[in-house]
Amino acid sequence: MLWSKLFIPTLREPPAEAEVVSHKLLLRAGYIRQVASGVYSHLFLSQRALLKISKIVREEMDAIGAQEMLLPALNPAELWQESGRWDVMGDDMFRLKDRWERDLCLAMTHEEVMTSIARGELRSYKQLPQIWYQIQTKFRDEMRPKSGLMRVRQFIMKDSYSFDLAPEGLDISYQKHYDAYCKIFSRCGLSYLAVQAHSGAMGGNESTEFMVASAAGEDFVAVCPECGYAANLEKAVSTAKPAALPDPEGNLVPEEFHTPGYKTIAEISGFTKLPETSQIKSLVMVVDGKPVLVLVRGDHQLSATKFSSVMQAREIRPAQPAEIREWFGAEAGSLGPIGVTNMTVIADSALEGRRNMIAGANKDDYHLRNVTPGRDFQTRFADLRQSEAGDTCRNCGKGILELKKTIEVGHIFKLGYKYSESMGLRVLNAAGEEVTPIMGCYGIGIERILSAAIEEHNDKDGMALPVSIAPFTVVVTPVNIADAAQKQAAQEIYDSCLALGLDALLDDRDERPGVKFKDADLIGIPYRITVGKKLTDGLVELVQRRGKTSSDVPVAEAALAVKKAASA
Ligand code: ATP
Ligand code: MG
């Protein structure tokens, strides 16, 4: 293609609204333009990159025997009511009414439609297993669209769904996806991490997220450098750093003391001159309408995800100050477990075995010392604490966990029977009995791959995309388009590139060479062949975008040299 004929609206200055690198570069390099918050138009370059990513995804999905379909974005409410998710999805779901006042939504994912197809058509175990997929547009009314294409309200997802007769079959379908995802992310040039994850709104019990380490990410992953254990922070389990007991020997009884104006863990710690590990932090949560008192060690944070799973809750929120006053007769800074009988009390496992701790007295401006869980109050213990950097890995018992900020590019789930059961998918087994197939679901964000690749591969001049997903592989740049010899040589090299099947671009613009080089660097074309003064010696310059290495090659060999380098 000829650059002079293309629409590539590059910008000189970084756009003010963008914070993360990929967002800045996507705008500056003329890949995307915003239409509304979290809604973007993909211009020519972005679309080319996304098509390349989709092609890789398609090839790897086809290779595991997955069958491509295309389902509608517009879904009737009834399907989502059957699975129970019409309510669960809340404000994240775009909802609308048709002219007959019937409720519809724009699908956020497609378990419902896929299961409805399966239940209408699959009759026998002989038809299983099935893997169905699509590359299709999803809609999610995200609370905070951000970071360019990373978190948007309309995006392209590859989603697939597996139907198997038995759990062993699901294990195979899941593993096939796991392996396919590894190939997809490697081919897209991403350094990824496969991590244990929480299953969230999808239901089911086992899931893996595919993460790319990046400062622009929104997720945290706990990683053990010793054994390779890696889990989303929401799910990670670990052993807390040891902490001395406030009074290790004494078998003391709780004793009230005045804490005027001291409310937070840090304030009480300063006042008592005891570390935060000596305190019991009391949090009041409202779980499906009922209050629950949650206890964690003073220096620890409650993991909302773990708490929600332990409680098997649909909806969780922190209690309001007025509710706390009504239930405890005290304000949030003076709460504790002793004497609490009107609600469930649940404590994090790190409090098990601790003695002589400090907790609120359920009386404004008073605390208790010498509080011992299990003796002074009864509670159930569970792992509710968010892991931290410096914790000990529970997988190997040796490693010290590190935290990494990451971008989630893909997620695979073992769904179990949630949708097949609730939506009535049944087949006959070999004995002629009706059985419920078991399902899995698997997602990849196509734009997320592009964003993550830009985050991973960029420098001060722009994107340094891998050949596999760059919109063009090579640009042929005559330094002076008015020079007939240069122009002709460039044209010939460009033709040879095309003949070799390279995705080539000819920069035939009448611009200064600096402008052309800058643009090519910005949009991230992996190779550039510069046709300049050395042409008189029969040489052109081959420049590699990554690392900016360059070498002189004979004109006749230039295209082949790119071909070799690009496929290395
Ligand atoms: P997140 O935690 O980032 O919101 P999710 O867990 O909601 O992601 P899934 O429902 O598992 O995501 O969707 C599968 C994939 O779709 C994700 O791994 C991600 O790559 C992509 N994706 C999800 N939400 C968005 C979004 N708002 N914008 C762009 N891509 C998204
Ligand atoms: Mg989400």
XYZ file of C-alpha atoms and ligand atoms in Angstrom:
600
model
C 0.000 0.000 0.000
C 1.072 3.572 -0.609
C 1.373 5.726 2.491
C 0.386 8.857 0.528
C -3.048 7.336 -0.067
C -3.677 6.143 3.485
C -5.453 7.751 6.415
C -2.935 7.564 9.270
C -3.607 10.643 11.406
C -0.488 10.696 13.610
C -0.198 13.403 16.250
C 2.949 15.301 17.200
C 2.051 15.840 20.827
C 0.935 13.266 23.358
C -2.800 13.738 23.965
C -3.567 15.253 27.352
C -6.377 12.844 28.265
C -4.222 9.723 28.124
C -2.281 8.380 31.105
C -1.007 4.935 30.217
C 1.510 4.442 27.415
C -0.671 2.265 25.187
C -3.507 4.786 25.293
C -1.153 7.652 24.414
C 0.450 5.737 21.585
C -2.801 4.419 20.135
C -4.035 8.007 19.856
C -0.754 9.501 18.718
C -0.140 6.814 16.125
C -3.596 7.348 14.653
C -4.888 3.898 15.555
C -8.018 4.916 17.440
C -10.303 7.837 18.136
C -12.729 8.129 21.010
C -16.466 8.356 20.315
C -17.728 8.341 23.907
C -16.376 7.296 27.295
C -15.099 3.730 26.822
C -16.215 3.639 23.187
C -13.656 3.884 20.389
C -13.448 3.771 16.620
C -10.691 1.547 15.314
C -9.117 3.343 12.390
C -7.190 1.590 9.656
C -4.062 0.628 11.617
C -5.902 -0.596 14.679
C -8.245 -2.678 12.590
C -5.291 -4.288 10.768
C -3.637 -5.173 14.081
C -6.887 -6.532 15.519
C -7.468 -8.642 12.407
C -4.000 -10.129 12.803
C -4.647 -10.909 16.457
C -8.023 -12.429 15.577
C -6.408 -14.555 12.893
C -3.943 -16.000 15.412
C -6.767 -16.660 17.856
C -8.850 -18.283 15.120
C -6.009 -20.541 13.989
C -5.329 -21.793 17.497
C -9.009 -22.290 18.298
C -9.573 -24.178 15.048
C -6.527 -26.310 15.907
C -8.238 -27.635 19.057
C -11.346 -28.489 17.088
C -13.378 -25.501 18.193
C -16.146 -24.478 15.788
C -16.656 -20.809 14.976
C -20.122 -19.284 15.212
C -21.473 -15.756 15.478
C -24.154 -15.029 18.068
C -26.214 -11.869 18.422
C -25.257 -9.042 20.755
C -28.954 -8.311 21.249
C -30.431 -10.786 23.745
C -33.940 -11.187 25.177
C -34.253 -10.709 28.957
C -35.888 -14.134 29.325
C -32.664 -16.027 28.626
C -30.822 -14.096 31.318
C -33.704 -14.492 33.741
C -33.492 -18.256 33.319
C -29.864 -18.319 34.428
C -30.551 -15.791 37.175
C -28.061 -13.305 35.777
C -30.573 -10.674 34.652
C -30.463 -9.468 38.272
C -26.893 -10.450 39.157
C -25.309 -8.364 36.392
C -26.786 -5.157 37.789
C -25.681 -1.879 36.251
C -22.846 -3.492 34.290
C -25.442 -4.654 31.787
C -26.746 -2.404 29.031
C -30.508 -2.853 28.980
C -33.094 -1.634 26.515
C -36.692 -2.101 25.452
C -38.039 -2.847 22.009
C -41.089 -1.146 20.447
C -43.359 -3.679 22.217
C -41.839 -2.737 25.589
C -40.076 -6.083 25.828
C -36.820 -6.143 27.828
C -33.598 -6.813 25.991
C -29.920 -6.432 26.775
C -26.636 -6.121 24.953
C -24.772 -9.282 25.877
C -21.777 -9.046 28.216
C -20.898 -12.689 27.566
C -22.711 -15.620 25.930
C -23.201 -18.551 28.315
C -26.967 -18.041 28.111
C -27.282 -18.025 24.327
C -24.793 -20.869 23.863
C -26.586 -23.029 26.431
C -29.940 -22.260 24.840
C -28.624 -23.480 21.483
C -27.188 -26.610 23.058
C -30.341 -27.523 24.941
C -32.438 -27.195 21.828
C -30.214 -29.397 19.699
C -27.902 -31.719 21.618
C -29.674 -34.993 22.349
C -27.102 -37.713 22.821
C -23.749 -38.340 24.466
C -22.573 -39.251 20.971
C -22.692 -35.548 20.073
C -20.290 -34.653 22.896
C -17.831 -33.122 23.418
C -18.491 -29.846 21.606
C -16.430 -26.646 21.648
C -18.113 -23.583 20.149
C -16.573 -20.169 19.815
C -17.004 -16.747 18.316
C -15.066 -13.520 17.917
C -17.736 -10.981 18.663
C -18.549 -7.635 20.242
C -19.414 -7.499 23.937
C -21.008 -4.651 25.863
C -20.309 -3.863 29.499
C -21.251 -0.615 31.183
C -17.995 -0.499 33.146
C -18.018 1.797 36.155
C -14.688 3.339 35.171
C -13.731 2.926 31.521
C -10.025 3.714 31.347
C -6.623 3.275 29.805
C -7.665 3.517 26.168
C -8.650 0.095 24.854
C -7.839 -1.677 28.084
C -11.168 -1.176 29.827
C -13.887 -0.144 27.423
C -17.650 -0.464 27.286
C -17.735 -2.133 23.879
C -14.997 -4.615 22.979
C -14.226 -7.657 20.900
C -13.940 -10.937 22.737
C -13.106 -14.413 21.618
C -15.396 -16.476 23.784
C -15.696 -20.223 23.668
C -17.824 -22.755 25.483
C -17.298 -26.475 25.968
C -19.925 -29.137 26.577
C -18.794 -32.492 27.929
C -20.504 -35.584 29.254
C -18.412 -35.855 32.411
C -15.842 -33.951 34.498
C -12.938 -35.884 32.929
C -14.063 -34.559 29.559
C -14.178 -31.006 30.894
C -10.616 -31.452 32.173
C -9.552 -32.211 28.602
C -11.466 -29.291 27.049
C -10.022 -26.973 29.706
C -6.477 -28.207 29.108
C -6.902 -27.785 25.347
C -7.857 -24.166 25.928
C -5.020 -23.665 28.377
C -2.525 -24.899 25.786
C -4.159 -22.920 22.956
C -4.058 -19.737 25.069
C -0.342 -20.222 25.768
C 0.262 -20.486 22.022
C -1.931 -17.464 21.237
C -0.226 -15.163 23.744
C 3.250 -16.339 22.731
C 2.456 -15.773 19.072
C 1.211 -12.269 19.923
C 4.600 -11.553 21.471
C 3.383 -11.318 25.060
C 5.342 -12.421 28.123
C 2.432 -13.835 30.032
C 1.801 -15.544 33.325
C -0.904 -18.185 33.871
C -2.322 -17.622 37.347
C -4.934 -19.233 39.574
C -8.004 -17.060 39.658
C -11.309 -16.526 41.341
C -14.350 -17.538 39.308
C -16.500 -14.480 40.083
C -19.881 -14.004 38.423
C -19.272 -16.954 36.100
C -19.777 -19.570 38.810
C -17.793 -22.798 38.695
C -14.768 -23.848 40.620
C -11.499 -23.737 38.731
C -10.152 -20.930 36.660
C -6.902 -19.582 35.258
C -6.178 -16.021 34.213
C -3.559 -15.137 31.655
C -1.753 -12.010 32.788
C 0.842 -9.680 31.338
C 2.993 -7.879 33.898
C 2.629 -4.124 33.414
C 2.502 -0.954 35.458
C -0.640 -0.110 33.480
C -2.454 -3.184 34.780
C -5.323 -3.163 37.244
C -4.839 -6.611 38.750
C -2.309 -7.796 41.274
C -0.794 -11.239 41.142
C 1.101 -12.954 43.957
C 4.067 -14.911 42.657
C 6.437 -17.268 44.475
C 9.956 -17.042 43.042
C 10.832 -20.441 44.583
C 8.115 -22.763 43.296
C 6.386 -20.705 40.613
C 3.053 -20.513 42.455
C 1.088 -17.643 40.899
C -2.394 -16.494 41.852
C -4.543 -13.435 41.496
C -4.323 -11.463 44.732
C -8.083 -11.970 45.118
C -7.471 -15.680 45.439
C -3.852 -16.046 46.645
C -3.284 -17.955 49.880
C -0.176 -17.482 51.984
C 1.146 -17.500 55.514
C 1.238 -14.083 57.155
C 4.507 -12.660 58.379
C 4.920 -13.788 61.990
C 4.106 -11.210 64.644
C 4.893 -11.264 68.333
C 1.991 -11.526 70.769
C 1.232 -8.441 72.887
C 1.627 -10.483 76.050
C 2.821 -13.953 75.144
C 2.782 -15.447 78.628
C -0.137 -14.005 80.462
C -3.533 -15.665 80.662
C -5.178 -12.332 81.221
C -8.808 -11.293 81.322
C -10.247 -8.570 79.088
C -9.914 -5.131 80.568
C -11.491 -1.906 79.371
C -9.362 1.194 78.844
C -10.122 4.730 77.737
C -9.057 5.680 74.193
C -10.330 9.242 73.838
C -10.484 10.229 70.170
C -8.305 7.304 69.053
C -10.230 5.375 66.402
C -8.089 3.948 63.647
C -5.736 1.000 63.952
C -2.785 3.370 63.521
C -4.064 5.759 66.205
C -4.632 2.973 68.730
C -1.203 1.590 67.912
C 0.363 4.995 68.565
C -1.597 5.418 71.780
C -0.845 1.957 73.229
C 2.726 1.830 71.859
C 1.925 -1.681 70.621
C 2.263 -2.740 66.976
C -0.819 -2.994 64.754
C -0.423 -6.790 64.872
C -1.665 -6.582 68.482
C -5.102 -5.442 67.403
C -8.240 -7.083 66.116
C -9.759 -5.013 63.321
C -13.581 -5.187 63.385
C -15.468 -4.566 60.143
C -19.215 -4.654 59.745
C -20.467 -5.928 56.409
C -24.021 -6.384 55.205
C -24.305 -9.709 53.408
C -27.511 -10.202 51.449
C -29.236 -7.831 53.862
C -27.839 -9.332 57.103
C -25.060 -7.823 59.248
C -21.858 -9.795 59.760
C -18.942 -8.846 62.009
C -15.674 -9.633 60.262
C -12.392 -9.729 62.172
C -8.863 -9.491 60.802
C -5.513 -8.764 62.434
C -4.895 -5.029 62.748
C -2.223 -4.914 60.063
C -4.181 -7.082 57.604
C -6.672 -6.235 54.880
C -9.934 -8.052 54.290
C -10.207 -9.629 50.845
C -13.695 -8.790 49.620
C -13.513 -11.659 47.138
C -12.558 -14.302 49.701
C -15.163 -12.997 52.126
C -17.818 -13.064 49.448
C -16.977 -16.682 48.511
C -16.861 -17.862 52.114
C -20.276 -16.290 52.763
C -21.602 -17.488 49.377
C -23.051 -14.028 49.074
C -24.902 -12.451 46.198
C -24.469 -8.933 47.480
C -22.065 -7.438 49.994
C -21.664 -3.889 51.230
C -20.055 -2.168 54.210
C -22.553 -1.127 56.889
C -23.578 2.538 57.148
C -22.610 4.532 60.271
C -26.275 4.682 61.362
C -26.630 0.900 61.099
C -23.445 0.392 63.104
C -24.732 2.699 65.826
C -28.045 0.778 65.927
C -26.466 -2.688 66.065
C -23.488 -1.964 68.350
C -24.457 1.149 70.269
C -21.060 2.551 69.305
C -19.251 4.118 66.374
C -17.049 2.291 63.868
C -13.787 3.166 65.669
C -14.747 1.367 68.903
C -16.161 -1.960 67.687
C -15.188 -5.419 68.839
C -16.440 -8.991 69.056
C -17.041 -9.378 72.789
C -20.690 -9.534 73.703
C -21.888 -9.570 70.106
C -24.787 -12.004 69.870
C -27.077 -10.417 67.290
C -25.038 -11.332 64.195
C -22.618 -13.833 62.683
C -18.996 -13.286 63.717
C -16.304 -14.557 61.400
C -12.551 -14.165 61.830
C -9.554 -14.520 59.590
C -7.391 -17.579 60.244
C -4.408 -15.386 61.171
C -6.268 -14.534 64.391
C -6.508 -18.184 65.394
C -4.248 -18.837 68.375
C -3.520 -15.175 69.099
C -3.935 -14.051 72.685
C -4.280 -10.859 74.674
C -5.228 -8.706 71.710
C -6.755 -5.239 71.640
C -10.283 -4.793 70.287
C -13.007 -2.165 70.479
C -15.301 -2.308 73.540
C -18.543 -1.473 71.677
C -18.610 1.729 73.692
C -17.502 5.043 72.183
C -13.879 5.885 73.036
C -13.175 2.604 74.831
C -11.166 -0.467 73.873
C -10.426 -3.774 75.559
C -7.011 -5.333 76.067
C -6.350 -9.028 76.691
C -8.952 -10.260 74.226
C -8.405 -13.892 73.237
C -10.433 -15.345 70.341
C -12.124 -18.649 71.148
C -12.043 -17.905 74.893
C -13.571 -14.453 75.185
C -15.786 -14.797 72.152
C -16.768 -17.615 69.801
C -16.162 -17.372 66.096
C -15.666 -19.355 62.967
C -12.249 -18.952 61.290
C -11.690 -18.780 57.556
C -9.073 -17.475 55.142
C -10.366 -13.938 54.604
C -7.158 -11.972 54.487
C -5.627 -10.489 51.380
C -2.123 -11.858 50.836
C 0.754 -9.390 50.923
C 4.232 -9.120 49.504
C 6.569 -10.737 52.028
C 4.130 -13.483 53.065
C 5.413 -17.036 52.936
C 4.215 -19.201 50.060
C 1.916 -21.930 51.279
C 2.529 -24.032 48.195
C 6.214 -24.692 48.892
C 6.449 -23.358 52.435
C 9.722 -21.577 51.593
C 9.385 -18.809 49.035
C 8.573 -15.218 49.921
C 5.699 -13.922 47.801
C 6.137 -10.983 45.462
C 3.312 -8.881 44.044
C 3.135 -7.963 40.382
C 0.776 -5.536 38.705
C -0.755 -7.147 35.644
C -3.161 -6.824 32.736
C -5.632 -9.686 32.328
C -5.703 -10.751 28.682
C -7.562 -14.042 28.995
C -9.515 -16.127 31.450
C -10.624 -19.760 31.381
C -13.218 -21.304 33.701
C -14.553 -24.697 34.586
C -18.197 -23.734 34.863
C -19.561 -27.040 36.079
C -23.322 -27.489 35.812
C -24.458 -23.937 36.605
C -25.888 -23.108 33.179
C -26.710 -26.600 31.915
C -28.700 -27.206 35.110
C -30.484 -23.858 35.406
C -31.321 -23.763 31.698
C -32.286 -27.417 31.336
C -29.608 -28.837 29.030
C -29.871 -32.654 29.080
C -28.614 -35.449 26.858
C -29.031 -39.224 26.937
C -25.999 -41.221 28.084
C -24.940 -44.649 26.773
C -27.436 -46.333 29.117
C -30.267 -44.199 27.737
C -30.558 -42.090 30.905
C -30.947 -38.307 30.916
C -27.810 -36.575 32.179
C -26.671 -32.967 32.465
C -23.560 -32.057 30.468
C -20.777 -30.154 32.181
C -19.540 -26.849 30.745
C -16.497 -24.645 30.522
C -16.119 -21.092 29.219
C -13.056 -19.318 27.925
C -12.476 -15.648 27.036
C -9.821 -13.510 25.412
C -9.979 -9.728 24.968
C -8.766 -8.891 21.467
C -8.151 -5.185 22.202
C -6.547 -6.111 25.539
C -3.941 -8.118 23.625
C -3.134 -5.074 21.489
C -2.941 -2.787 24.541
C -0.805 -5.243 26.492
C 1.532 -5.737 23.524
C 2.022 -1.980 23.235
C 2.617 -1.702 26.987
C 5.226 -4.435 26.767
C 6.875 -3.270 23.553
C 7.443 0.460 23.266
C 10.184 3.039 23.567
C 10.416 6.828 23.508
C 9.712 6.885 19.758
C 6.563 4.806 19.794
C 5.322 1.244 19.485
C 7.706 -1.622 18.815
C 5.151 -4.261 17.934
C 5.994 -7.863 17.133
C 5.768 -8.837 13.456
C 2.814 -11.119 14.198
C 0.435 -8.295 15.104
C 1.985 -5.119 13.646
C -0.296 -3.548 10.997
C 2.564 -3.763 8.479
C 5.759 -5.811 8.590
C 7.981 -3.524 6.557
C 7.991 0.018 5.229
C 10.112 0.945 2.238
C 11.198 4.570 2.568
C 12.873 6.499 -0.231
C 14.734 9.367 1.456
C 14.057 11.740 -1.410
C 11.006 10.925 -3.481
C 12.105 13.514 -6.090
C 15.179 11.385 -6.829
C 14.088 9.175 -9.730
C 16.612 6.408 -9.018
C 15.613 6.208 -5.351
C 11.968 6.236 -6.260
C 12.374 3.418 -8.737
C 14.553 1.276 -6.433
C 12.049 1.738 -3.620
C 9.224 0.676 -5.892
C 11.139 -2.438 -6.963
C 11.991 -3.428 -3.395
C 8.392 -2.852 -2.379
C 7.209 -5.085 -5.251
C 9.672 -7.808 -4.208
C 8.396 -7.609 -0.637
C 4.841 -8.110 -1.835
C 5.957 -10.989 -4.075
C 7.475 -12.656 -0.995
C 4.173 -12.314 0.828
C 5.362 -9.565 3.164
C 2.888 -7.059 4.474
C 4.643 -4.057 2.980
C 4.033 -0.336 2.831
C 5.722 2.149 0.502
C 6.253 5.556 2.070
C 5.883 7.554 -1.120
C 5.021 10.785 0.678
C 6.816 13.953 -0.295
C 8.002 14.588 3.250
C 11.341 15.156 4.907
C 13.032 11.827 5.769
C 12.921 12.697 9.504
C 9.146 12.964 9.392
C 8.821 9.632 7.601
C 11.178 7.843 9.998
C 9.365 9.278 13.021
C 5.971 8.189 11.737
C 7.172 4.668 10.938
C 8.708 4.376 14.418
C 5.582 5.727 16.067
C 3.164 3.298 14.421
C 5.505 0.425 15.190
C 6.460 -1.110 11.840
C 9.055 -3.799 12.712
C 11.335 -3.246 9.666
C 12.255 -0.294 7.498
C 14.216 -0.357 4.275
C 15.673 3.087 3.663
C 16.602 3.882 0.090
C 19.067 6.766 0.214
C 22.484 7.970 -0.919
C 24.168 4.553 -0.747
C 21.992 3.463 -3.612
C 24.806 4.624 -5.877
C 26.849 1.766 -4.342
C 23.921 -0.609 -4.796
C 23.081 -0.597 -1.065
C 20.043 0.207 1.055
C 19.706 0.338 4.823
C 17.692 -2.286 6.733
C 16.589 -0.957 10.125
C 14.995 -3.059 12.806
C 12.448 -1.081 14.840
C 13.250 -2.858 18.092
C 16.643 -1.739 19.278
C 17.099 0.411 16.150
C 19.841 -1.803 14.765
C 20.683 -1.263 11.127
C 22.788 -2.828 8.401
C 23.506 -2.172 4.731
C 22.198 -4.752 2.304
C 22.407 -4.994 -1.485
C 19.268 -3.710 -3.189
C 18.497 -7.072 -4.729
C 18.624 -8.840 -1.361
C 16.687 -6.339 0.750
C 13.253 -7.960 0.540
C 14.619 -11.413 1.247
C 16.598 -10.102 4.214
C 13.363 -8.764 5.737
C 11.574 -11.998 4.992
C 14.287 -13.964 6.809
C 14.454 -11.586 9.766
C 10.679 -11.411 10.119
C 10.211 -15.149 10.181
C 13.148 -15.806 12.536
P -11.796 -7.590 34.264
O -11.531 -8.232 35.575
O -10.597 -6.941 33.669
O -13.012 -6.712 34.262
P -13.323 -9.820 33.496
O -12.902 -10.830 34.493
O -14.579 -9.088 33.674
O -12.123 -8.785 33.275
P -13.993 -11.824 31.533
O -15.429 -11.731 31.787
O -13.243 -13.010 31.977
O -13.261 -10.488 32.061
O -13.736 -11.553 29.978
C -12.754 -12.218 29.210
C -11.724 -11.249 28.670
O -12.319 -10.118 28.042
C -10.833 -10.652 29.728
O -9.795 -11.540 30.067
C -10.325 -9.406 29.052
O -9.243 -9.731 28.204
C -11.493 -8.985 28.193
N -12.264 -7.891 28.818
C -13.121 -7.972 29.848
N -13.662 -6.786 30.136
C -13.137 -5.906 29.248
C -13.305 -4.503 29.016
N -14.137 -3.783 29.746
N -12.588 -3.933 28.024
C -11.752 -4.656 27.257
N -11.557 -5.981 27.423
C -12.233 -6.605 28.398
Mg -14.917 -7.183 34.314
